[in-house]
GROMACS .gro file of C-alpha atoms in nm:
model
  352
    1MET     CA    1   1.371  14.909  11.266
    2THR     CA    2   1.706  14.872  11.069
    3ASP     CA    3   1.683  14.482  11.039
    4GLN     CA    4   1.328  14.554  10.870
    5PHE     CA    5   1.499  14.788  10.637
    6THR     CA    6   1.789  14.526  10.568
    7GLU     CA    7   1.508  14.259  10.476
    8ILE     CA    8   1.324  14.500  10.224
    9VAL     CA    9   1.673  14.586  10.063
   10THR     CA   10   1.724  14.229  10.022
   11LEU     CA   11   1.405  14.145   9.886
   12ILE     CA   12   1.448  14.401   9.641
   13LYS     CA   13   1.773  14.278   9.511
   14ARG     CA   14   1.651  13.935   9.493
   15SER     CA   15   1.392  14.054   9.290
   16GLN     CA   16   1.603  14.218   9.058
   17TYR     CA   17   1.844  13.952   9.033
   18ASN     CA   18   1.549  13.676   8.941
   19THR     CA   19   1.403  13.922   8.692
   20GLN     CA   20   1.792  13.980   8.533
   21LYS     CA   21   1.825  13.623   8.506
   22ASN     CA   22   1.473  13.532   8.339
   23VAL     CA   23   1.544  13.786   8.112
   24ASN     CA   24   1.889  13.649   8.019
   25ILE     CA   25   1.698  13.278   7.979
   26ASP     CA   26   1.410  13.413   7.772
   27MET     CA   27   1.668  13.640   7.555
   28ILE     CA   28   1.915  13.312   7.499
   29ASN     CA   29   1.591  13.101   7.414
   30LEU     CA   30   1.480  13.361   7.146
   31TYR     CA   31   1.857  13.334   7.001
   32TRP     CA   32   1.863  12.981   6.973
   33GLN     CA   33   1.512  12.991   6.808
   34VAL     CA   34   1.628  13.248   6.563
   35GLY     CA   35   1.948  13.063   6.488
   36GLU     CA   36   1.763  12.732   6.452
   37TYR     CA   37   1.497  12.912   6.213
   38ILE     CA   38   1.772  13.046   5.978
   39HIS     CA   39   1.985  12.736   5.962
   40LYS     CA   40   1.714  12.571   5.880
   41LYS     CA   41   1.584  12.782   5.623
   42ILE     CA   42   1.940  12.818   5.455
   43ALA     CA   43   2.010  12.393   5.521
   44ASN     CA   44   1.729  12.330   5.308
   45ALA     CA   45   1.787  12.549   5.040
   46SER     CA   46   1.452  12.770   5.142
   47TRP     CA   47   1.696  13.074   5.185
   48GLY     CA   48   2.025  13.187   5.031
   49GLU     CA   49   2.283  13.381   5.203
   50GLY     CA   50   2.160  13.700   5.130
   51THR     CA   51   1.830  13.645   5.286
   52ILE     CA   52   1.961  13.723   5.613
   53LYS     CA   53   2.082  14.048   5.508
   54GLU     CA   54   1.710  14.090   5.401
   55LEU     CA   55   1.563  13.983   5.712
   56ALA     CA   56   1.797  14.247   5.921
   57GLN     CA   57   1.684  14.518   5.653
   58HIS     CA   58   1.324  14.400   5.714
   59ILE     CA   59   1.337  14.417   6.075
   60ARG     CA   60   1.502  14.787   6.125
   61ARG     CA   61   1.234  14.935   5.867
   62THR     CA   62   0.930  14.753   6.011
   63GLN     CA   63   1.031  14.714   6.381
   64PRO     CA   64   1.297  14.983   6.436
   65GLN     CA   65   1.227  14.953   6.818
   66LEU     CA   66   1.388  14.590   6.774
   67GLN     CA   67   1.769  14.623   6.849
   68GLY     CA   68   2.043  14.341   6.845
   69PHE     CA   69   1.916  14.200   6.494
   70GLU     CA   70   2.129  14.334   6.247
   71LYS     CA   71   2.313  14.099   5.976
   72ARG     CA   72   2.584  14.013   6.191
   73ASN     CA   73   2.453  13.966   6.495
   74LEU     CA   74   2.156  13.689   6.320
   75TYR     CA   75   2.496  13.526   6.186
   76ARG     CA   76   2.635  13.505   6.514
   77MET     CA   77   2.291  13.356   6.642
   78LYS     CA   78   2.282  13.126   6.342
   79GLN     CA   79   2.648  13.038   6.449
   80PHE     CA   80   2.519  13.002   6.823
   81PHE     CA   81   2.268  12.724   6.726
   82GLU     CA   82   2.498  12.508   6.491
   83MET     CA   83   2.800  12.527   6.745
   84TYR     CA   84   2.604  12.408   7.017
   85SER     CA   85   2.382  12.213   6.865
   86ILE     CA   86   2.608  11.948   6.684
   87GLN     CA   87   2.852  11.993   7.037
   88PHE     CA   88   2.565  11.881   7.248
   89ALA     CA   89   2.425  11.585   6.976
   90GLU     CA   90   2.782  11.438   7.000
   91LEU     CA   91   2.756  11.489   7.397
   92PHE     CA   92   2.449  11.250   7.402
   93ASN     CA   93   2.475  11.075   7.097
   94LEU     CA   94   2.229  11.257   6.882
   95LYS     CA   95   2.233  11.286   6.534
   96LEU     CA   96   2.176  11.616   6.357
   97THR     CA   97   1.997  11.598   6.015
   98ASP     CA   98   1.909  11.934   5.807
   99ASN     CA   99   1.565  11.939   5.931
  100GLN     CA  100   1.533  11.780   6.276
  101THR     CA  101   1.725  11.609   6.558
  102GLU     CA  102   1.722  11.233   6.555
  103ILE     CA  103   1.690  11.066   6.864
  104LEU     CA  104   1.942  10.764   6.891
  105SER     CA  105   1.960  10.706   7.268
  106SER     CA  106   1.867  11.013   7.509
  107PRO     CA  107   1.531  11.133   7.568
  108MET     CA  108   1.442  11.485   7.400
  109THR     CA  109   1.382  11.602   7.730
  110GLN     CA  110   1.704  11.515   7.874
  111PHE     CA  111   1.895  11.672   7.564
  112THR     CA  112   1.682  12.010   7.620
  113ASP     CA  113   1.781  12.009   8.009
  114ILE     CA  114   2.124  11.924   7.975
  115ARG     CA  115   2.149  12.251   7.708
  116ASN     CA  116   1.919  12.482   7.858
  117THR     CA  117   2.115  12.415   8.206
  118LEU     CA  118   2.432  12.522   8.032
  119LEU     CA  119   2.404  12.758   7.781
  120VAL     CA  120   2.109  12.991   8.014
  121ARG     CA  121   2.343  13.012   8.291
  122VAL     CA  122   2.582  13.296   8.113
  123THR     CA  123   2.519  13.589   7.918
  124TRP     CA  124   2.497  13.642   7.527
  125THR     CA  125   2.810  13.814   7.547
  126HIS     CA  126   2.995  13.510   7.702
  127HIS     CA  127   2.875  13.296   7.422
  128LEU     CA  128   2.979  13.596   7.188
  129THR     CA  129   3.345  13.564   7.373
  130LEU     CA  130   3.330  13.169   7.331
  131MET     CA  131   3.207  13.196   6.955
  132THR     CA  132   3.488  13.433   6.839
  133LYS     CA  133   3.792  13.332   7.101
  134THR     CA  134   3.785  12.936   7.105
  135LYS     CA  135   3.910  12.717   6.849
  136THR     CA  136   3.737  12.375   6.888
  137LYS     CA  137   3.418  12.270   7.023
  138GLU     CA  138   3.626  12.074   7.337
  139GLU     CA  139   3.798  12.392   7.424
  140CYS     CA  140   3.445  12.604   7.389
  141GLU     CA  141   3.305  12.326   7.635
  142PHE     CA  142   3.554  12.325   7.848
  143TYR     CA  143   3.509  12.735   7.919
  144LEU     CA  144   3.137  12.726   7.897
  145ARG     CA  145   3.136  12.447   8.185
  146LEU     CA  146   3.383  12.657   8.368
  147CYS     CA  147   3.167  12.970   8.349
  148VAL     CA  148   2.906  12.825   8.503
  149GLN     CA  149   3.087  12.604   8.782
  150GLU     CA  150   3.299  12.927   8.878
  151ASN     CA  151   3.040  13.198   8.781
  152TYR     CA  152   3.307  13.398   8.545
  153SER     CA  153   3.241  13.769   8.458
  154VAL     CA  154   3.287  13.815   8.068
  155ARG     CA  155   3.647  13.993   8.180
  156GLU     CA  156   3.750  13.699   8.381
  157LEU     CA  157   3.643  13.450   8.106
  158GLU     CA  158   3.841  13.649   7.847
  159ARG     CA  159   4.164  13.645   8.094
  160GLN     CA  160   4.133  13.283   8.133
  161ILE     CA  161   4.110  13.234   7.755
  162LYS     CA  162   4.410  13.486   7.717
  163SER     CA  163   4.625  13.269   7.946
  164SER     CA  164   4.570  12.969   7.726
  165LEU     CA  165   4.403  12.810   8.096
  166TYR     CA  166   4.238  12.515   7.836
  167GLU     CA  167   4.602  12.419   7.682
  168ARG     CA  168   4.783  12.445   8.014
  169VAL     CA  169   4.522  12.191   8.197
  170GLN     CA  170   4.558  11.951   7.919
  171LEU     CA  171   4.900  11.942   7.923
  172GLY     CA  172   4.956  11.946   8.264
  173LYS     CA  173   4.738  11.628   8.297
  174GLN     CA  174   5.043  11.475   8.132
  175LYS     CA  175   5.277  11.575   8.409
  176MET     CA  176   5.088  11.506   8.689
  177PRO     CA  177   5.226  11.146   8.791
  178LEU     CA  178   5.555  11.360   8.819
  179SER     CA  179   5.467  11.638   9.003
  180HIS     CA  180   5.143  11.511   9.199
  181ASN     CA  181   5.292  11.182   9.300
  182ASN     CA  182   5.148  11.164   9.618
  183ALA     CA  183   4.827  11.353   9.599
  184THR     CA  184   4.529  11.188   9.533
  185GLN     CA  185   4.300  11.235   9.242
  186ASP     CA  186   4.071  11.456   9.370
  187GLU     CA  187   4.397  11.692   9.425
  188SER     CA  188   4.543  11.628   9.119
  189VAL     CA  189   4.251  11.756   8.948
  190LEU     CA  190   4.225  12.052   9.164
  191PHE     CA  191   4.574  12.180   9.149
  192ARG     CA  192   4.778  12.264   8.829
  193ASP     CA  193   5.123  12.218   8.679
  194LYS     CA  194   5.169  12.556   8.601
  195TYR     CA  195   5.032  12.926   8.675
  196VAL     CA  196   5.035  13.238   8.497
  197PHE     CA  197   5.070  13.550   8.729
  198GLU     CA  198   5.086  13.778   8.428
  199PHE     CA  199   4.873  14.024   8.660
  200LEU     CA  200   5.151  14.079   8.894
  201ASP     CA  201   5.353  14.334   8.708
  202LEU     CA  202   5.659  14.179   8.887
  203PRO     CA  203   5.996  14.295   8.769
  204VAL     CA  204   6.228  13.970   8.624
  205ASN     CA  205   6.467  13.980   8.928
  206HIS     CA  206   6.168  13.990   9.208
  207ASP     CA  207   6.261  13.794   9.538
  208GLU     CA  208   6.031  13.602   9.745
  209LYS     CA  209   5.897  13.903   9.953
  210ASP     CA  210   5.811  14.076   9.666
  211PHE     CA  211   5.627  13.806   9.511
  212GLN     CA  212   5.429  13.691   9.842
  213LYS     CA  213   5.318  14.107   9.875
  214ALA     CA  214   5.221  14.096   9.500
  215LEU     CA  215   5.022  13.779   9.529
  216SER     CA  216   4.856  13.929   9.818
  217ARG     CA  217   4.767  14.302   9.693
  218LYS     CA  218   4.625  14.067   9.387
  219MET     CA  219   4.444  13.809   9.574
  220LYS     CA  220   4.082  13.807   9.351
  221GLU     CA  221   4.299  13.780   9.054
  222PHE     CA  222   4.556  13.461   9.234
  223ILE     CA  223   4.245  13.296   9.338
  224LEU     CA  224   4.086  13.334   8.991
  225GLU     CA  225   4.386  13.199   8.842
  226LEU     CA  226   4.404  12.907   9.084
  227GLY     CA  227   4.040  12.792   9.071
  228ASP     CA  228   3.735  12.748   9.251
  229GLY     CA  229   3.732  12.663   9.642
  230PHE     CA  230   4.000  12.840   9.792
  231ILE     CA  231   3.971  13.069  10.081
  232PHE     CA  232   4.224  13.283  10.191
  233ILE     CA  233   4.322  13.252  10.563
  234GLU     CA  234   4.645  13.479  10.579
  235GLN     CA  235   5.003  13.584  10.480
  236GLU     CA  236   5.299  13.482  10.665
  237TYR     CA  237   5.051  13.249  10.913
  238ARG     CA  238   5.257  13.175  11.232
  239ILE     CA  239   5.279  12.814  11.355
  240THR     CA  240   5.488  12.779  11.670
  241VAL     CA  241   5.654  12.453  11.728
  242GLY     CA  242   5.914  12.361  12.046
  243GLY     CA  243   5.904  12.751  12.139
  244THR     CA  244   6.004  12.866  11.777
  245ASP     CA  245   5.754  13.049  11.562
  246PHE     CA  246   5.727  12.985  11.162
  247TYR     CA  247   5.565  13.156  10.902
  248ILE     CA  248   5.351  12.989  10.639
  249ASP     CA  249   5.396  13.223  10.298
  250LEU     CA  250   5.034  13.199  10.241
  251LEU     CA  251   4.769  12.987  10.409
  252PHE     CA  252   4.402  12.894  10.244
  253PHE     CA  253   4.171  12.648  10.288
  254HIS     CA  254   3.999  12.432  10.011
  255ARG     CA  255   3.599  12.430  10.037
  256ASP     CA  256   3.601  12.119   9.818
  257LEU     CA  257   3.889  11.934   9.964
  258GLN     CA  258   3.804  12.034  10.277
  259CYS     CA  259   4.150  12.062  10.439
  260LEU     CA  260   4.443  12.339  10.478
  261VAL     CA  261   4.647  12.433  10.148
  262ALA     CA  262   5.005  12.556  10.239
  263PHE     CA  263   5.174  12.774   9.969
  264GLU     CA  264   5.561  12.812  10.000
  265LEU     CA  265   5.661  13.034   9.735
  266LYS     CA  266   6.037  13.005   9.557
  267THR     CA  267   6.158  13.251   9.311
  268THR     CA  268   6.413  12.965   9.225
  269ALA     CA  269   6.410  12.647   9.036
  270PHE     CA  270   6.298  12.361   9.242
  271ALA     CA  271   6.520  12.181   9.476
  272PRO     CA  272   6.501  11.891   9.672
  273GLU     CA  273   6.586  12.069  10.014
  274TYR     CA  274   6.247  12.264   9.956
  275ILE     CA  275   6.028  11.939  10.043
  276GLY     CA  276   6.156  11.906  10.379
  277LYS     CA  277   6.058  12.263  10.494
  278LEU     CA  278   5.729  12.226  10.362
  279ASN     CA  279   5.664  11.855  10.472
  280PHE     CA  280   5.754  12.030  10.841
  281TYR     CA  281   5.466  12.278  10.792
  282LEU     CA  282   5.233  12.022  10.678
  283GLU     CA  283   5.319  11.841  10.993
  284ALA     CA  284   5.268  12.114  11.214
  285LEU     CA  285   4.948  12.232  11.057
  286ASP     CA  286   4.814  11.859  11.081
  287ARG     CA  287   4.890  11.827  11.458
  288LYS     CA  288   4.842  12.206  11.572
  289VAL     CA  289   4.557  12.357  11.337
  290LYS     CA  290   4.359  12.084  11.154
  291ARG     CA  291   4.028  11.986  11.308
  292ALA     CA  292   3.891  11.643  11.332
  293HIS     CA  293   3.665  11.625  11.046
  294GLU     CA  294   3.908  11.776  10.805
  295ARG     CA  295   4.121  11.631  10.558
  296PRO     CA  296   4.525  11.632  10.605
  297SER     CA  297   4.676  11.934  10.494
  298VAL     CA  298   4.805  11.961  10.117
  299GLY     CA  299   5.142  12.156  10.054
  300ILE     CA  300   5.161  12.367   9.710
  301LEU     CA  301   5.535  12.449   9.628
  302LEU     CA  302   5.554  12.738   9.370
  303CYS     CA  303   5.871  12.731   9.197
  304LYS     CA  304   5.992  12.968   8.919
  305GLU     CA  305   6.120  12.593   8.721
  306GLN     CA  306   6.114  12.247   8.767
  307ASN     CA  307   6.294  11.946   8.638
  308ASN     CA  308   6.027  11.671   8.621
  309GLU     CA  309   6.266  11.389   8.705
  310VAL     CA  310   6.431  11.588   9.009
  311VAL     CA  311   6.057  11.627   9.150
  312GLU     CA  312   5.972  11.265   9.112
  313TYR     CA  313   6.306  11.159   9.285
  314ALA     CA  314   6.227  11.404   9.539
  315LEU     CA  315   5.849  11.332   9.613
  316ASN     CA  316   5.924  10.961   9.571
  317ARG     CA  317   5.958  10.880   9.941
  318PHE     CA  318   5.783  11.229  10.051
  319LEU     CA  319   5.423  11.107  10.261
  320SER     CA  320   5.233  11.436  10.290
  321PRO     CA  321   5.033  11.520  10.031
  322THR     CA  322   5.226  11.778   9.797
  323ILE     CA  323   5.236  11.946   9.477
  324VAL     CA  324   5.527  12.109   9.258
  325SER     CA  325   5.413  12.373   9.022
  326GLU     CA  326   5.588  12.608   8.809
  327TYR     CA  327   5.472  12.965   8.794
  328GLN     CA  328   5.519  13.238   8.511
  329THR     CA  329   5.468  13.602   8.522
  330PHE     CA  330   5.410  13.663   8.169
  331LEU     CA  331   5.115  13.541   7.949
  332PRO     CA  332   5.215  13.212   7.785
  333ASP     CA  333   5.259  13.176   7.383
  334LYS     CA  334   4.900  13.046   7.292
  335LYS     CA  335   4.988  12.964   6.972
  336LEU     CA  336   5.289  12.750   7.084
  337LEU     CA  337   5.079  12.530   7.361
  338GLN     CA  338   4.805  12.523   7.085
  339GLN     CA  339   5.077  12.314   6.837
  340LYS     CA  340   5.226  12.117   7.192
  341LEU     CA  341   4.834  12.023   7.253
  342HIS     CA  342   4.801  11.935   6.877
  343GLU     CA  343   5.129  11.693   6.918
  344LEU     CA  344   5.000  11.548   7.185
  345PHE     CA  345   4.671  11.460   7.073
  346GLU     CA  346   4.813  11.278   6.750
  347GLU     CA  347   5.054  11.092   6.948
  348GLU     CA  348   4.757  10.954   7.123
  349PHE     CA  349   4.553  10.862   6.841
  350ARG     CA  350   4.836  10.687   6.705
  351GLU     CA  351   4.882  10.495   7.021
  352ASN     CA  352   4.526  10.397   7.023
   0.00000   0.00000   0.00000
């Protein structure tokens, strides 16, 4: 009888989820249409900017039961349409005019389907966060796709923006040939050059045990910073070789890569000898733990600091897939990272 009750509860929850999902889709589409209507009226000079205030007053006076259509929100709907319509037009080679979208190379159905696939998969609050906290269309698109891919809550999205994930990923791509020397292309994309663990609340002078315990306590936040696909297996994972027990700091499995991922934690700057120990762990995992259908294990060495030249030399003849990454226990200076990213883009532009 209990199993039958469980089935009923599952049906109820599924129905509630589908209802909420459909309500969100309808709401996002409505806000898009309202924003498009206002944009076009102002673009062709049928309305002035003050008309939006009159519209908000009219809705409040004649339809008081309608909530969420105050002047500020109506402006947000207009901004919502303008931001994403221009963004998607560039993605699919569409040309926007004041009154219509002219198709240059992609069918309108493709444009609509792709737009809806992304925009309706997150809530209006997600979109408000993206509109108010991102600076460029590239940054906005990065976080939007990440929200859809990893099912971020609004709180998780805000944390990633605050920790400058976009800037760190873009800047990290320039360092990958050094710190990802022997990793495959897939591994280079999924692992980062630098991680931010401000949520650990660690003192400045912490040791490796403190670091490991803090990461274990905050495993949800740790995995959020690592990215989607990680499954935690165990801390201090024991593996026996030649009758002696050895312990891997943290062991994960990555669903997309289909491999074990061993983390070695160091609270000091990178030193070449750290690689040998991690190499030993990876060899032991591949011989004793890895299953036949899985890919070779990957090692992640988390250090307080790394010198790119030293890392390059240390990894140059190292055969196992290994990534050396820095970590910091405080939020990065977002303005400084944005400046570095701007300088990088300018340099690439001059070279091209």
